[in-house]
Amino acid sequence: MDRGKKIQLKRVFGYCWGTSFLLINIIGAGIFVSPKGVLAYSCMNVGVSLCVWAGCAVLAMTSTLCSAEISISFPCSGAQYYFLKRYFGSTVAFLNLWTSLFLGSGVVAGQALLLAEYSIQPFFPSCSVPKLPKKCLALAMLWIVGILTSRGVKEVTWLQMASSVLKVSILSFISLTGVVFLVRGKKENVERFQNAFDAEFPDISHLIQAIFQGYFAYSGGACFTLIAGELKKPRTTIPKCIFTALPLVTVVYLLVNISYLTVLTPREILSSDAVAITWANRVFPSLAWIMPFAISTSLFSNLLISIFKSSRPIYLASQEGQLPLLFNTLNSHSSPFTAVLLLVTLGSLAIILTSLIDLINYIFFTNSLWSILLMIGILRRRYQEPNLSIPYKVFLPFPLTTIVIDVGLVVIPLVKSPNVHYVYVLLLVLSGLLFYIPLMHFKIRLAWFEKMTCYLQLLFNICLPDTSEEQMSEVQTVKK
């Protein structure tokens, strides 16, 4: 270690990085692969499906602004932990950290599997991708990204900026191509928009399903609660990033869907497993290979950012004494190496032991449960501390709207496809009490683990972070 260099997580990210970070979190592979879900539940009514996409953007804005209140009120990494601890107690906060340990590893495992699938798919054009090579490539990608993340924020920054520019450029290319086709005014391209609402209108149950399908595509806006401690001036940066990124994503999503519908019929979209690839085959057959590349690039950037942000709660938990001291260490690049290592290891186990569909279902189910509790916390703060002076207060109907959406995301899977595995997910959340009660409540210490920590510090060349006066004042502020 360089003794003249301070080893700590610093506020190094500004407005441009924050906007790029939010764009990558929201724009995943879904817009390339499966916008057909909204169209299917809209009964192939083009006008209704586009209205659903626009409405989902408004709903996503409400939930993102609710998360922004938490991040601005507690401007440090792991803001939701401090929020839950203040309004629900240390036990609930610990269970949230315990869940995020598995939730984060599940997210990165799912993204690595998707990345591997779309990277290999061009080599298996007439059949599905075999499981063994897919899982091997997913493991390799996961560990490569983990190594890059542990090299510090500089590597993450330039990779993130490059991939976000590439992702938005490809979506803009699809959008502008659709606009050109519409401007040309060919009958087969414009007729679906001239009679956009002529098809059958969906009933209320199908419309709700369409809204949930679209809402998934906008998810990811709560990411600032994990990395607020590394943003410069978070109280002003976070709102600016949100009001830049979300309108941009909304416009791009609408134009991309218009482009798909300009080139393809609704039935062709519903019959396609990857709409962007079908679109490319129709418009530029010789360049169709670009779409699998675009999807892989999109997923690579999402995987990189997921490991980056999901390692922060692990680091925070150790800082608060709720995980072993080993995870409250940084390497010479000021990266939480052991937290990244734990996350990648658990993600590797998830890749080996589970399927992609199971991972996605359980992740959204668990995430919705905690989102409901956070929104209840915002409402509770309004009731218990109505005169509390905070930098930003979200409009009160916003958390109520978010609660309704999240309750739907919890109830619909249970009603539509009841499965005993959802009980296991709840048991996994509560299993954190088996560690909290002896280690946190009764403060039992494991001497052998403390000795192992010393050996691992020497092996990995890691140390406890230096603490600045600014960080001390921030911690004291959020704990009040």
Short mmCIF file of C-alpha atoms in Angstrom, two decimals:
data_model
loop_
_atom_site.label_atom_id
_atom_site.label_comp_id
_atom_site.label_asym_id
_atom_site.label_seq_id
_atom_site.Cartn_x
_atom_site.Cartn_y
_atom_site.Cartn_z
CA MET A 1 0.00 0.00 0.00
CA ASP A 2 1.11 3.55 -0.78
CA ARG A 3 1.27 5.29 2.60
CA GLY A 4 0.86 8.73 1.02
CA LYS A 5 -2.38 7.76 -0.70
CA LYS A 6 -5.69 7.86 1.14
CA ILE A 7 -7.63 4.62 0.80
CA GLN A 8 -11.35 5.48 0.92
CA LEU A 9 -14.49 5.67 -1.18
CA LYS A 10 -14.56 9.24 -2.45
CA ARG A 11 -17.14 11.53 -4.00
CA VAL A 12 -15.74 11.48 -7.52
CA PHE A 13 -18.83 11.14 -9.75
CA GLY A 14 -20.69 14.11 -11.11
CA TYR A 15 -23.73 14.86 -13.23
CA CYS A 16 -22.55 13.21 -16.49
CA TRP A 17 -21.53 9.97 -14.78
CA GLY A 18 -24.71 9.90 -12.70
CA THR A 19 -26.89 10.35 -15.77
CA SER A 20 -24.99 7.62 -17.62
CA PHE A 21 -25.28 5.37 -14.55
CA LEU A 22 -29.06 5.81 -14.43
CA LEU A 23 -29.42 5.25 -18.19
CA ILE A 24 -27.54 1.94 -18.00
CA ASN A 25 -29.58 0.79 -14.99
CA ILE A 26 -32.87 1.46 -16.77
CA ILE A 27 -32.06 0.42 -20.34
CA GLY A 28 -31.43 -3.31 -20.31
CA ALA A 29 -31.93 -6.01 -22.93
CA GLY A 30 -35.72 -5.85 -22.74
CA ILE A 31 -36.18 -3.04 -25.26
CA PHE A 32 -34.09 -5.03 -27.77
CA VAL A 33 -35.69 -8.40 -27.09
CA SER A 34 -39.26 -8.41 -25.80
CA PRO A 35 -41.37 -5.26 -26.18
CA LYS A 36 -44.00 -7.70 -27.43
CA GLY A 37 -45.32 -8.22 -23.88
CA VAL A 38 -46.99 -4.80 -23.84
CA LEU A 39 -48.40 -5.30 -27.35
CA ALA A 40 -49.74 -8.77 -26.53
CA TYR A 41 -51.62 -7.66 -23.41
CA SER A 42 -52.87 -4.58 -25.32
CA CYS A 43 -54.68 -7.03 -27.68
CA MET A 44 -52.43 -5.84 -30.56
CA ASN A 45 -53.96 -2.36 -30.30
CA VAL A 46 -51.09 -0.15 -31.47
CA GLY A 47 -52.46 3.06 -29.95
CA VAL A 48 -53.11 1.50 -26.56
CA SER A 49 -49.65 -0.11 -26.45
CA LEU A 50 -47.92 3.23 -27.12
CA CYS A 51 -50.09 4.91 -24.45
CA VAL A 52 -49.06 2.17 -22.01
CA TRP A 53 -45.37 2.84 -22.72
CA ALA A 54 -45.90 6.55 -22.06
CA GLY A 55 -47.95 5.88 -18.90
CA CYS A 56 -45.31 3.49 -17.55
CA ALA A 57 -42.73 6.26 -17.91
CA VAL A 58 -44.85 8.45 -15.61
CA LEU A 59 -45.17 5.61 -13.08
CA ALA A 60 -41.42 4.98 -13.23
CA MET A 61 -40.80 8.67 -12.58
CA THR A 62 -42.96 8.54 -9.42
CA SER A 63 -41.08 5.57 -7.95
CA THR A 64 -37.69 7.01 -8.93
CA LEU A 65 -38.47 10.33 -7.23
CA CYS A 66 -39.52 8.44 -4.09
CA SER A 67 -36.11 6.75 -4.04
CA ALA A 68 -34.51 10.14 -4.67
CA GLU A 69 -36.03 11.46 -1.43
CA ILE A 70 -34.34 8.63 0.47
CA SER A 71 -30.99 9.17 -1.29
CA ILE A 72 -31.04 12.94 -0.74
CA SER A 73 -32.12 12.64 2.92
CA PHE A 74 -29.33 10.10 3.61
CA PRO A 75 -26.58 11.10 1.12
CA CYS A 76 -24.32 8.08 1.58
CA SER A 77 -23.88 4.68 -0.01
CA GLY A 78 -26.57 2.33 1.25
CA ALA A 79 -29.06 5.11 1.96
CA GLN A 80 -31.99 2.70 2.20
CA TYR A 81 -30.24 0.87 5.07
CA TYR A 82 -30.08 4.04 7.17
CA PHE A 83 -33.66 4.91 6.21
CA LEU A 84 -35.00 1.50 7.28
CA LYS A 85 -32.93 1.56 10.47
CA ARG A 86 -34.33 4.94 11.47
CA TYR A 87 -37.99 4.17 10.81
CA PHE A 88 -38.23 0.38 11.36
CA GLY A 89 -35.30 -0.50 13.61
CA SER A 90 -31.96 -2.25 13.24
CA THR A 91 -33.48 -5.73 12.83
CA VAL A 92 -35.42 -4.79 9.67
CA ALA A 93 -32.38 -2.90 8.35
CA PHE A 94 -30.22 -6.00 8.87
CA LEU A 95 -32.74 -8.22 7.05
CA ASN A 96 -32.63 -5.76 4.15
CA LEU A 97 -28.84 -6.03 4.02
CA TRP A 98 -29.10 -9.81 4.34
CA THR A 99 -31.54 -9.93 1.44
CA SER A 100 -29.46 -7.57 -0.70
CA LEU A 101 -26.54 -9.96 -0.30
CA PHE A 102 -28.48 -12.66 -2.19
CA LEU A 103 -30.50 -10.24 -4.31
CA GLY A 104 -27.35 -8.63 -5.70
CA SER A 105 -25.76 -11.99 -6.49
CA GLY A 106 -29.00 -13.13 -8.16
CA VAL A 107 -29.10 -9.99 -10.32
CA VAL A 108 -25.51 -10.39 -11.54
CA ALA A 109 -26.03 -14.12 -12.14
CA GLY A 110 -29.13 -13.44 -14.26
CA GLN A 111 -27.36 -10.75 -16.27
CA ALA A 112 -24.31 -12.97 -16.82
CA LEU A 113 -26.53 -15.81 -18.08
CA LEU A 114 -28.36 -13.47 -20.48
CA LEU A 115 -25.06 -12.03 -21.69
CA ALA A 116 -23.72 -15.53 -22.35
CA GLU A 117 -26.90 -16.61 -24.13
CA TYR A 118 -26.93 -13.70 -26.58
CA SER A 119 -23.17 -13.92 -27.14
CA ILE A 120 -23.39 -17.61 -28.11
CA GLN A 121 -26.76 -17.54 -29.91
CA PRO A 122 -25.30 -16.54 -33.35
CA PHE A 123 -23.29 -19.79 -33.32
CA PHE A 124 -26.48 -21.86 -32.81
CA PRO A 125 -28.90 -20.28 -35.33
CA SER A 126 -31.19 -23.29 -35.66
CA CYS A 127 -31.42 -24.46 -32.05
CA SER A 128 -31.33 -23.26 -28.47
CA VAL A 129 -28.02 -22.59 -26.73
CA PRO A 130 -26.68 -25.64 -24.82
CA LYS A 131 -26.59 -25.15 -21.06
CA LEU A 132 -22.97 -26.13 -20.40
CA PRO A 133 -21.20 -23.64 -22.72
CA LYS A 134 -23.70 -20.94 -21.71
CA LYS A 135 -22.96 -21.40 -18.01
CA CYS A 136 -19.20 -21.61 -18.59
CA LEU A 137 -19.20 -18.36 -20.57
CA ALA A 138 -21.45 -16.72 -17.94
CA LEU A 139 -18.97 -17.66 -15.21
CA ALA A 140 -16.05 -16.33 -17.26
CA MET A 141 -17.85 -13.04 -17.97
CA LEU A 142 -18.82 -12.64 -14.31
CA TRP A 143 -15.26 -13.05 -13.06
CA ILE A 144 -13.81 -10.78 -15.77
CA VAL A 145 -16.24 -8.01 -14.80
CA GLY A 146 -15.51 -8.64 -11.11
CA ILE A 147 -11.78 -8.16 -11.75
CA LEU A 148 -12.43 -4.96 -13.72
CA THR A 149 -14.61 -3.60 -10.89
CA SER A 150 -11.95 -4.34 -8.29
CA ARG A 151 -9.47 -2.26 -10.31
CA GLY A 152 -11.22 0.91 -9.10
CA VAL A 153 -13.61 3.53 -10.36
CA LYS A 154 -11.50 4.73 -13.32
CA GLU A 155 -11.96 1.46 -15.22
CA VAL A 156 -15.67 1.41 -14.36
CA THR A 157 -16.09 5.04 -15.47
CA TRP A 158 -14.70 4.82 -18.99
CA LEU A 159 -16.30 1.43 -19.68
CA GLN A 160 -19.65 2.72 -18.46
CA MET A 161 -19.50 5.92 -20.49
CA ALA A 162 -18.44 4.07 -23.66
CA SER A 163 -21.11 1.38 -23.35
CA SER A 164 -23.87 3.89 -22.54
CA VAL A 165 -22.98 5.97 -25.62
CA LEU A 166 -22.98 2.83 -27.76
CA LYS A 167 -26.30 1.63 -26.32
CA VAL A 168 -28.07 4.95 -26.85
CA SER A 169 -26.54 5.27 -30.34
CA ILE A 170 -27.92 1.90 -31.42
CA LEU A 171 -31.38 2.72 -30.05
CA SER A 172 -31.23 6.13 -31.75
CA PHE A 173 -30.31 4.40 -35.02
CA ILE A 174 -33.38 2.15 -34.73
CA SER A 175 -35.54 5.17 -33.85
CA LEU A 176 -34.33 7.37 -36.72
CA THR A 177 -34.70 4.54 -39.22
CA GLY A 178 -38.34 4.21 -38.21
CA VAL A 179 -38.85 7.96 -38.57
CA VAL A 180 -37.36 7.83 -42.08
CA PHE A 181 -39.74 5.02 -43.06
CA LEU A 182 -42.69 7.04 -41.75
CA VAL A 183 -41.61 10.21 -43.55
CA ARG A 184 -41.43 8.30 -46.83
CA GLY A 185 -45.15 7.65 -46.35
CA LYS A 186 -45.39 4.16 -47.80
CA LYS A 187 -48.81 2.69 -47.19
CA GLU A 188 -47.57 -0.48 -45.47
CA ASN A 189 -45.50 1.64 -43.04
CA VAL A 190 -48.08 4.23 -41.99
CA GLU A 191 -51.38 2.36 -42.10
CA ARG A 192 -50.95 0.92 -38.59
CA PHE A 193 -50.70 4.44 -37.14
CA GLN A 194 -53.54 5.93 -39.18
CA ASN A 195 -55.92 3.49 -37.50
CA ALA A 196 -53.96 3.02 -34.30
CA PHE A 197 -56.99 2.53 -32.02
CA ASP A 198 -59.18 0.51 -34.38
CA ALA A 199 -58.20 -2.88 -32.96
CA GLU A 200 -59.98 -4.46 -30.01
CA PHE A 201 -59.52 -2.63 -26.71
CA PRO A 202 -58.07 -4.77 -23.88
CA ASP A 203 -60.14 -5.40 -20.77
CA ILE A 204 -58.93 -4.06 -17.43
CA SER A 205 -57.06 -7.25 -16.41
CA HIS A 206 -55.10 -7.32 -19.67
CA LEU A 207 -54.39 -3.60 -19.43
CA ILE A 208 -52.95 -4.04 -15.93
CA GLN A 209 -50.74 -6.86 -17.20
CA ALA A 210 -49.57 -4.62 -20.07
CA ILE A 211 -48.68 -1.87 -17.57
CA PHE A 212 -46.63 -4.28 -15.47
CA GLN A 213 -44.81 -5.50 -18.61
CA GLY A 214 -43.91 -1.93 -19.54
CA TYR A 215 -43.02 -0.98 -15.97
CA PHE A 216 -40.34 -3.71 -15.90
CA ALA A 217 -38.59 -2.00 -18.82
CA TYR A 218 -38.27 1.23 -16.79
CA SER A 219 -37.13 -0.41 -13.53
CA GLY A 220 -33.75 0.53 -12.09
CA GLY A 221 -34.39 4.09 -11.02
CA ALA A 222 -33.75 3.34 -7.34
CA CYS A 223 -30.04 2.78 -7.98
CA PHE A 224 -28.92 6.06 -6.38
CA THR A 225 -29.77 4.71 -2.91
CA LEU A 226 -26.75 2.41 -3.32
CA ILE A 227 -24.10 4.86 -4.55
CA ALA A 228 -25.17 8.29 -3.22
CA GLY A 229 -22.01 8.36 -1.08
CA GLU A 230 -19.83 8.54 -4.20
CA LEU A 231 -21.72 11.34 -5.95
CA LYS A 232 -20.59 14.94 -5.82
CA LYS A 233 -23.26 17.21 -4.33
CA PRO A 234 -25.90 14.43 -4.26
CA ARG A 235 -28.71 16.78 -3.19
CA THR A 236 -28.53 18.62 -6.50
CA THR A 237 -26.94 15.97 -8.73
CA ILE A 238 -29.57 13.25 -8.16
CA PRO A 239 -32.63 15.32 -9.24
CA LYS A 240 -30.76 16.65 -12.30
CA CYS A 241 -29.76 13.13 -13.34
CA ILE A 242 -33.33 11.84 -12.94
CA PHE A 243 -34.93 14.67 -14.91
CA THR A 244 -32.37 14.18 -17.68
CA ALA A 245 -32.28 10.39 -17.96
CA LEU A 246 -35.94 9.40 -17.58
CA PRO A 247 -37.38 11.78 -20.21
CA LEU A 248 -34.60 10.66 -22.57
CA VAL A 249 -35.41 6.99 -21.95
CA THR A 250 -39.12 7.68 -22.47
CA VAL A 251 -38.57 9.35 -25.84
CA VAL A 252 -36.16 6.62 -26.98
CA TYR A 253 -38.51 3.79 -25.88
CA LEU A 254 -41.47 5.36 -27.69
CA LEU A 255 -39.50 5.97 -30.89
CA VAL A 256 -38.02 2.46 -30.85
CA ASN A 257 -41.48 0.92 -30.46
CA ILE A 258 -42.79 3.13 -33.28
CA SER A 259 -39.88 1.96 -35.42
CA TYR A 260 -40.67 -1.70 -34.68
CA LEU A 261 -44.33 -1.14 -35.57
CA THR A 262 -43.40 0.75 -38.73
CA VAL A 263 -41.38 -2.14 -40.11
CA LEU A 264 -43.16 -5.16 -38.57
CA THR A 265 -46.82 -6.01 -38.16
CA PRO A 266 -48.14 -6.64 -34.62
CA ARG A 267 -48.42 -10.36 -35.40
CA GLU A 268 -44.80 -10.49 -36.56
CA ILE A 269 -43.72 -8.79 -33.33
CA LEU A 270 -45.67 -11.28 -31.21
CA SER A 271 -44.17 -14.25 -33.07
CA SER A 272 -40.60 -13.00 -32.65
CA ASP A 273 -38.35 -14.09 -29.77
CA ALA A 274 -36.01 -11.12 -30.36
CA VAL A 275 -37.83 -8.21 -31.97
CA ALA A 276 -34.72 -6.11 -32.65
CA ILE A 277 -33.09 -8.98 -34.54
CA THR A 278 -36.25 -9.56 -36.60
CA TRP A 279 -36.38 -5.82 -37.31
CA ALA A 280 -32.74 -5.81 -38.45
CA ASN A 281 -33.29 -8.82 -40.70
CA ARG A 282 -36.11 -6.93 -42.40
CA VAL A 283 -34.42 -3.52 -42.75
CA PHE A 284 -30.69 -4.30 -43.08
CA PRO A 285 -30.24 -8.06 -43.65
CA SER A 286 -26.49 -7.71 -44.16
CA LEU A 287 -26.12 -5.93 -40.78
CA ALA A 288 -28.37 -8.21 -38.73
CA TRP A 289 -25.35 -9.42 -36.74
CA ILE A 290 -25.17 -5.98 -35.09
CA MET A 291 -28.24 -6.63 -32.93
CA PRO A 292 -26.85 -9.61 -30.98
CA PHE A 293 -23.73 -7.49 -30.50
CA ALA A 294 -25.86 -4.57 -29.26
CA ILE A 295 -27.72 -6.79 -26.82
CA SER A 296 -24.46 -8.28 -25.52
CA THR A 297 -22.94 -4.82 -25.11
CA SER A 298 -26.03 -3.65 -23.25
CA LEU A 299 -25.91 -6.60 -20.89
CA PHE A 300 -22.15 -6.26 -20.33
CA SER A 301 -22.57 -2.68 -19.16
CA ASN A 302 -25.51 -3.67 -16.94
CA LEU A 303 -23.43 -6.47 -15.40
CA LEU A 304 -20.53 -4.09 -14.76
CA ILE A 305 -22.72 -1.53 -13.03
CA SER A 306 -24.64 -4.19 -11.05
CA ILE A 307 -21.46 -5.58 -9.50
CA PHE A 308 -20.25 -2.03 -8.80
CA LYS A 309 -23.42 -0.92 -7.00
CA SER A 310 -24.28 -4.26 -5.30
CA SER A 311 -20.89 -4.43 -3.58
CA ARG A 312 -21.62 -1.18 -1.73
CA PRO A 313 -24.30 -2.55 0.69
CA ILE A 314 -21.91 -5.36 1.66
CA TYR A 315 -19.19 -2.83 2.41
CA LEU A 316 -21.70 -0.69 4.33
CA ALA A 317 -22.96 -3.66 6.38
CA SER A 318 -19.43 -4.39 7.56
CA GLN A 319 -18.88 -0.70 8.33
CA GLU A 320 -21.96 -0.81 10.56
CA GLY A 321 -20.74 -3.96 12.31
CA GLN A 322 -23.42 -6.19 10.76
CA LEU A 323 -21.00 -8.22 8.63
CA PRO A 324 -17.43 -9.30 9.49
CA LEU A 325 -14.74 -6.61 9.51
CA LEU A 326 -13.12 -8.29 6.51
CA PHE A 327 -15.72 -6.76 4.18
CA ASN A 328 -15.00 -3.23 5.45
CA THR A 329 -11.66 -3.20 3.65
CA LEU A 330 -10.43 -1.60 0.44
CA ASN A 331 -7.59 -2.50 -1.89
CA SER A 332 -4.96 -0.10 -3.25
CA HIS A 333 -7.45 1.07 -5.92
CA SER A 334 -9.94 2.13 -3.20
CA SER A 335 -12.30 -0.65 -4.27
CA PRO A 336 -14.14 -2.94 -1.78
CA PHE A 337 -12.33 -6.02 -3.11
CA THR A 338 -13.66 -8.54 -0.58
CA ALA A 339 -17.25 -7.33 -1.09
CA VAL A 340 -16.84 -7.77 -4.87
CA LEU A 341 -15.26 -11.19 -4.32
CA LEU A 342 -18.15 -12.34 -2.11
CA LEU A 343 -20.72 -11.05 -4.61
CA VAL A 344 -19.05 -12.75 -7.58
CA THR A 345 -18.67 -16.01 -5.65
CA LEU A 346 -22.36 -16.10 -4.66
CA GLY A 347 -23.29 -15.12 -8.23
CA SER A 348 -21.23 -18.04 -9.55
CA LEU A 349 -23.11 -20.43 -7.28
CA ALA A 350 -26.42 -19.01 -8.52
CA ILE A 351 -25.34 -19.55 -12.15
CA ILE A 352 -24.42 -23.17 -11.47
CA LEU A 353 -27.44 -24.10 -9.34
CA THR A 354 -30.44 -22.20 -10.76
CA SER A 355 -32.16 -21.37 -14.03
CA LEU A 356 -32.54 -17.87 -15.47
CA ILE A 357 -36.35 -17.77 -15.30
CA ASP A 358 -36.38 -18.69 -11.60
CA LEU A 359 -33.80 -16.02 -10.84
CA ILE A 360 -35.78 -13.27 -12.58
CA ASN A 361 -39.08 -14.20 -10.89
CA TYR A 362 -37.68 -14.38 -7.37
CA ILE A 363 -35.59 -11.19 -7.74
CA PHE A 364 -38.58 -9.07 -8.78
CA PHE A 365 -40.75 -10.63 -6.06
CA THR A 366 -38.26 -9.87 -3.26
CA ASN A 367 -37.38 -6.43 -4.59
CA SER A 368 -41.06 -5.45 -4.65
CA LEU A 369 -41.49 -6.47 -0.99
CA TRP A 370 -38.71 -4.15 0.14
CA SER A 371 -39.94 -1.35 -2.12
CA ILE A 372 -43.34 -1.52 -0.40
CA LEU A 373 -41.66 -1.18 3.00
CA LEU A 374 -39.59 1.81 1.86
CA MET A 375 -42.71 3.59 0.58
CA ILE A 376 -44.48 2.90 3.88
CA GLY A 377 -41.45 4.44 5.59
CA ILE A 378 -41.85 7.63 3.56
CA LEU A 379 -45.53 7.84 4.54
CA ARG A 380 -44.64 7.11 8.16
CA ARG A 381 -42.12 9.93 8.18
CA ARG A 382 -44.78 12.31 6.84
CA TYR A 383 -47.13 11.31 9.67
CA GLN A 384 -44.63 11.13 12.55
CA GLU A 385 -42.42 14.09 11.57
CA PRO A 386 -44.61 16.46 9.52
CA ASN A 387 -42.39 19.46 10.27
CA LEU A 388 -39.09 17.70 9.57
CA SER A 389 -36.84 19.88 7.40
CA ILE A 390 -35.39 17.77 4.57
CA PRO A 391 -33.82 18.95 1.29
CA TYR A 392 -36.40 17.24 -0.91
CA LYS A 393 -39.93 15.94 -0.27
CA VAL A 394 -41.69 13.86 -2.87
CA PHE A 395 -45.33 14.62 -3.74
CA LEU A 396 -47.41 12.48 -1.33
CA PRO A 397 -49.46 10.56 -3.98
CA PHE A 398 -46.20 9.26 -5.51
CA PRO A 399 -45.37 6.73 -2.73
CA LEU A 400 -49.05 5.67 -2.66
CA THR A 401 -48.91 4.98 -6.41
CA THR A 402 -45.66 3.06 -6.03
CA ILE A 403 -47.18 0.92 -3.25
CA VAL A 404 -50.11 -0.01 -5.52
CA ILE A 405 -47.74 -1.04 -8.32
CA ASP A 406 -45.47 -3.05 -6.02
CA VAL A 407 -48.41 -4.82 -4.37
CA GLY A 408 -49.47 -5.85 -7.87
CA LEU A 409 -45.97 -7.14 -8.61
CA VAL A 410 -46.16 -9.26 -5.45
CA VAL A 411 -49.76 -10.50 -5.76
CA ILE A 412 -49.93 -11.25 -9.51
CA PRO A 413 -47.15 -13.92 -9.48
CA LEU A 414 -48.75 -15.57 -6.43
CA VAL A 415 -52.20 -15.67 -8.09
CA LYS A 416 -51.11 -16.40 -11.66
CA SER A 417 -48.52 -19.10 -10.90
CA PRO A 418 -48.56 -20.06 -7.20
CA ASN A 419 -45.38 -21.83 -6.27
CA VAL A 420 -43.97 -23.11 -2.99
CA HIS A 421 -40.65 -21.48 -3.95
CA TYR A 422 -42.08 -18.07 -3.01
CA VAL A 423 -42.42 -19.41 0.55
CA TYR A 424 -38.76 -20.39 0.39
CA VAL A 425 -37.90 -16.82 -0.65
CA LEU A 426 -39.66 -15.44 2.43
CA LEU A 427 -37.88 -18.00 4.60
CA LEU A 428 -34.58 -16.90 3.09
CA VAL A 429 -35.33 -13.31 4.12
CA LEU A 430 -36.23 -14.37 7.66
CA SER A 431 -33.22 -16.71 7.90
CA GLY A 432 -31.13 -13.60 8.49
CA LEU A 433 -32.45 -13.67 12.07
CA LEU A 434 -30.35 -16.82 12.65
CA PHE A 435 -27.29 -14.61 12.23
CA TYR A 436 -28.66 -11.37 13.65
CA ILE A 437 -29.74 -12.74 17.04
CA PRO A 438 -26.45 -14.40 18.14
CA LEU A 439 -23.97 -12.11 16.34
CA MET A 440 -25.68 -8.72 16.53
CA HIS A 441 -28.06 -8.92 19.50
CA PHE A 442 -25.89 -11.05 21.82
CA LYS A 443 -22.64 -9.83 20.20
CA ILE A 444 -20.96 -13.24 20.03
CA ARG A 445 -17.48 -12.92 18.50
CA LEU A 446 -15.74 -15.62 16.45
CA ALA A 447 -12.04 -15.51 17.34
CA TRP A 448 -11.04 -17.85 14.50
CA PHE A 449 -12.60 -15.57 11.91
CA GLU A 450 -10.72 -12.56 13.28
CA LYS A 451 -7.44 -14.46 12.85
CA MET A 452 -8.44 -15.44 9.32
CA THR A 453 -9.19 -11.78 8.57
CA CYS A 454 -5.56 -10.86 9.36
CA TYR A 455 -4.23 -13.53 6.99
CA LEU A 456 -6.61 -12.50 4.20
CA GLN A 457 -5.63 -8.83 4.58
CA LEU A 458 -2.02 -9.80 3.91
CA LEU A 459 -2.98 -12.17 1.07
CA PHE A 460 -5.14 -9.67 -0.84
CA ASN A 461 -3.20 -6.52 0.17
CA ILE A 462 -6.29 -4.84 1.63
CA CYS A 463 -6.77 -2.53 4.61
CA LEU A 464 -9.38 -0.62 6.56
CA PRO A 465 -10.35 2.67 4.87
CA ASP A 466 -9.06 6.05 5.94
CA THR A 467 -11.84 8.24 7.33
CA SER A 468 -12.02 11.92 6.46
CA GLU A 469 -13.73 14.62 8.53
CA GLU A 470 -16.38 14.99 5.80
CA GLN A 471 -17.28 11.29 5.98
CA MET A 472 -17.45 11.39 9.77
CA SER A 473 -19.90 14.31 9.68
CA GLU A 474 -22.04 12.54 7.07
CA VAL A 475 -22.27 9.37 9.14
CA GLN A 476 -23.18 11.33 12.25
CA THR A 477 -25.86 13.21 10.27
CA VAL A 478 -27.60 10.10 8.89
CA LYS A 479 -27.54 8.34 12.25
CA LYS A 480 -29.40 11.15 14.01
#
